[in-house]
Amino acid sequence: AHITDGLIEDNSVRINGLGTFKLQKNEPRKSVDVSTGESIIIEGYNKAVFVPEEDLKQKSQTLQEALMKRMHL
């Protein structure tokens, strides 16, 4: 609930040692209804995105490399 509240109030929430949650706006766009061929508009919306801190990215990469070596890939 705290992250949701922060996104509503400030559009972003930073958690030290983890990263930042941000609201990203997706604009409306044109598309085609595949069943009818009719042009439609997909409404715009906001979505939450997560950007990890650099230290977390590095730890995740190290873990991924170790797992790949274990699997001999």
Tab-separated table of C-alpha atoms in Angstrom:
chain	number	residue	atom	x	y	z
A	1	ALA	CA	0.000	0.000	0.000
A	2	HIS	CA	2.906	2.385	0.687
A	3	ILE	CA	4.287	2.034	-2.843
A	4	THR	CA	0.850	2.567	-4.373
A	5	ASP	CA	0.267	5.628	-2.199
A	6	GLY	CA	3.675	7.046	-3.133
A	7	LEU	CA	3.063	6.519	-6.836
A	8	ILE	CA	-0.300	8.265	-6.586
A	9	GLU	CA	1.135	11.209	-4.642
A	10	ASP	CA	4.598	11.667	-6.205
A	11	ASN	CA	4.689	9.477	-9.356
A	12	SER	CA	7.734	7.652	-7.930
A	13	VAL	CA	8.924	5.781	-4.849
A	14	ARG	CA	12.616	5.172	-4.082
A	15	ILE	CA	13.640	2.325	-1.801
A	16	ASN	CA	17.274	2.530	-0.680
A	17	GLY	CA	19.274	-0.532	-1.642
A	18	LEU	CA	16.578	-1.740	-4.023
A	19	GLY	CA	15.568	0.820	-6.634
A	20	THR	CA	12.814	3.139	-7.772
A	21	PHE	CA	9.225	2.512	-8.793
A	22	LYS	CA	7.931	5.094	-11.273
A	23	LEU	CA	4.728	5.746	-13.165
A	24	GLN	CA	5.201	5.641	-16.921
A	25	LYS	CA	2.497	7.116	-19.130
A	26	ASN	CA	1.565	5.204	-22.268
A	27	GLU	CA	-0.150	7.461	-24.781
A	28	PRO	CA	-3.301	6.441	-26.691
A	29	ARG	CA	-2.528	4.751	-29.987
A	30	LYS	CA	-4.244	3.546	-33.139
A	31	SER	CA	-4.658	-0.153	-33.824
A	32	VAL	CA	-6.794	-2.508	-35.877
A	33	ASP	CA	-9.409	-4.969	-34.624
A	34	VAL	CA	-8.091	-8.184	-36.183
A	35	SER	CA	-11.516	-9.821	-36.358
A	36	THR	CA	-13.221	-6.934	-38.209
A	37	GLY	CA	-10.351	-4.946	-39.744
A	38	GLU	CA	-11.853	-1.827	-38.166
A	39	SER	CA	-9.555	0.947	-36.885
A	40	ILE	CA	-9.687	1.374	-33.118
A	41	ILE	CA	-8.054	3.599	-30.527
A	42	ILE	CA	-6.364	1.930	-27.560
A	43	GLU	CA	-6.734	4.269	-24.599
A	44	GLY	CA	-3.677	5.651	-22.860
A	45	TYR	CA	-2.790	4.429	-19.399
A	46	ASN	CA	-0.189	4.651	-16.665
A	47	LYS	CA	1.892	1.665	-15.653
A	48	ALA	CA	4.324	1.130	-12.815
A	49	VAL	CA	7.919	0.392	-13.832
A	50	PHE	CA	10.849	-0.594	-11.634
A	51	VAL	CA	14.421	0.653	-12.077
A	52	PRO	CA	16.864	-1.279	-9.865
A	53	GLU	CA	19.798	0.437	-8.152
A	54	GLU	CA	23.189	-0.243	-9.722
A	55	ASP	CA	24.316	-2.485	-6.834
A	56	LEU	CA	21.222	-4.670	-7.199
A	57	LYS	CA	21.781	-4.900	-10.972
A	58	GLN	CA	25.364	-6.055	-10.420
A	59	LYS	CA	24.353	-8.659	-7.821
A	60	SER	CA	21.632	-9.959	-10.117
A	61	GLN	CA	24.110	-10.231	-13.010
A	62	THR	CA	26.628	-12.075	-10.805
A	63	LEU	CA	23.945	-14.521	-9.684
A	64	GLN	CA	22.803	-15.090	-13.255
A	65	GLU	CA	26.378	-15.775	-14.395
A	66	ALA	CA	26.899	-18.268	-11.535
A	67	LEU	CA	23.678	-20.093	-12.426
A	68	MET	CA	24.655	-20.253	-16.089
A	69	LYS	CA	28.048	-21.765	-15.173
A	70	ARG	CA	26.314	-24.345	-12.990
A	71	MET	CA	24.075	-25.288	-15.874
A	72	HIS	CA	27.113	-25.313	-18.239
A	73	LEU	CA	25.500	-22.856	-20.662
